[in-house]
Amino acid sequence: MPLPGTPFDPLGEDHLREECGVFGVIGVADAASFVALGLHALQHRGQEAGGIVTYEPDGGFHQARRMGYVRDSFTSREVMETLPGSLGIGHVRYSTSGDKGPAVIRNVQPFFGEFALGGAAIAHNGNLTNAESLRRELIERGAIFQSSSDTEVIIHLMARSMGRSLVDRMEDALRRVEGAFSVVAMTRTKLVGCRDPLGIRPLVLGRLGQGWVLASETCALDIVGAEFLREVEPGEMVVITAEAGPQGHFPFRPQKPRFCIFEHVYFSRPDSLIGGRSVYETREAIGRELAREAPVEADLVCPVPDSGTPAAIGYAAQSGIPFGLGIVRNQYVGRTFIEPTEQIRNMGVRLKLNVNRALVRGRRVVLVDDSVVRGTTSRKIKDMILDAGAAEVHFRIASPPTAWPCFYGVDTPSRDKLLAASMTEEEMRAHLGVDSLRFISLDGLYRAVGEAQGRDPDNPRYCDACFSGDYPIAPSDRIAKTLKASQAAE
């Protein structure tokens, strides 16, 4: 049962959850309102909870953390008046680490700490692969943790650093962590953004009048009217003051970037830009490539809304098969059914998706979706299409088979729950009960995102571990657990 105030998502059991979203602003009046708008634009990246921290000289730091959607938590005058100041950061989350049940308020970011040099707050998108070992070390040295989030590890590492400034201490802390991180942080006078050396998670810089903005995606700049300047580079730390503006430097050993390729497929909003290219256009190109690789005789190309829509448009354009909205999404199910009864829960995907019967009846339908994880939702959608009178159902998937879990900030099921980890493509087709099933190849996905020669196995440009099992950063905690279990068994 979802926590009161959080949405019930009937598709949640069979979709990858989108890490988290971060936003920060400096040099504008009423910063909290801009942060709330930015978080609203990033709501797709995390829908369990959100938080905002601001600073103003007379009253110091102010913070508010709430469960549920931004629109329900940070739109009332009563809440926003408690967050004065011209400097603020915010965060929306899924529980990719720490608590694995419904989010609890103690794990909601940004996290705030008072240090000898003053206060600082930090919000983090990603996942630290050595957080558990660092946590044990810190607890043995006397640290007391208030949450189960890996982000709090960074706060404790900062507290033990001997750096001369809070920014220096943050650098020291981030040099000790492993994994994926895009961090937005603030002191009394500075807004700080930093990406891990591989740049796995996104972070962008924008200009808002006389102020400055950091955000997970460019769509969050658009909603506040900020000008997109550039992406924060992999391994770069940008320190911004209202007077001097952004100053960037590179505190980590240089490495070849490995940006998460699934940002192109699903996580980022289609109206965002990645690498100077429209996410929408990339997804349409994925659909075109998929049509070239996996043609089929059919009467209708239909997206599984909403994430499959651009790829379906591309598939239809390349194949010449008409495009149609054979499935309609109910945009309001999250608000309507806050605490669903068991009877409502058993309705499953019908709460959120409904078949356009007049369009699909008697037709051979190509369903285009972004991914297949466990396969449970795909089977339900297939049944709905057939119940509406479709003659055939063909699945086309705009990503390669998801066969490996992500350790870098995506809430992926364990490998034994991933359909592609134990089945071939033909076995998955039989399991789903569809007439045909095809995934885009990994080389095809690389071509669609701009790598004309496909994936270079010796030097891949992206992190594609969920498809290939090629992890660019060793999952230290997971390896240690496996080793410990093996030793215990012996």
C-alpha angles and dihedrals in degrees: 000000000000119000111264110271095027124103125257109231114194090190095050096093092063105035132082109247117235106242108232142300130232133195135176138175136186134184100030132107115251094015093179092066091054090047091051091051091048092050090049089058089049095047091113088067094060133002105172099081146337141204141192131200123189137176133212124170098238098050104022122216122359127188141183127184124185140174120240134018125353090234090060097043110034107035103077119098090227092061098039093050088062090061107064125163145079095257125063146144133200143188140200118198154195117194098256091152135015113020111036098187124067110327115269123213095243090064095051114112154253093073117209130204137179111224132182087260094048139277128319136178128203137193123189136197113196137033133278111226094200097042095113095053091046090048092053091049093049094047090051087054092053105270117149114209123208097190141030093233120118089224091073088064088069091054092053093046089052090051091055096045119105093212117142094233136027090251090053089050091050090053090051091050095048092049088062098051127082130205134042124332140161105181131193113188140164141203126186092284108014140068112205131194126183138173127200116256093261093047092224094157123049129247129169137192125222142175121235111186104292091343137078135232136203119193143161092240140016092242087071089056090051095055092057094041095249124154114241109235106172147309118276103250123244108271093013126132115202117198115194130192125180090239103043102027123214122349116185131200138162114238097171135074107269117254135174108270120249106186115190107266091202089070085072093047103044123332103071121068113257091239092059127095124233119187090349092303129110113252088215092056091048092052091048088052089051088055092050091050090048091053090052092049099040113027121174137179106251145138103225139029110209128182124222096233136279109350095040096054103092092044090049090052089052092047092051093047093050096042098040091230112136117259120227141165096245091161122048121202123221103225095195105054092104092060097037099053106040094154106017122202119236090257091055092045090055089059085073117176093003087079090063106023131044128184120239093228097189090057101046102036111120094357135120102240129204109203113201118199134167098237148342115229113161094352096228096115093043090057092050092050090049090052091050092052093049092045087056090058105264114161096214137003122211121181121211115184121206094213135047118264111294100231104151133055121245119238096182104078107300118115096232121168118248114277095258088061094053111098094211092054093070105021137064119229091262092049090051090050091054091045092052092043097228130141092242139356127195133170125202110256120248089244089050091052090051091050090051092053092051107276100123095191094048124235118347102216092202095049112017114187096212139045102252099158093133088064103030106026087233102136113194091199120041110242092235098183092048092049091049091051092049092049092048092049091049092051091048091052091053 
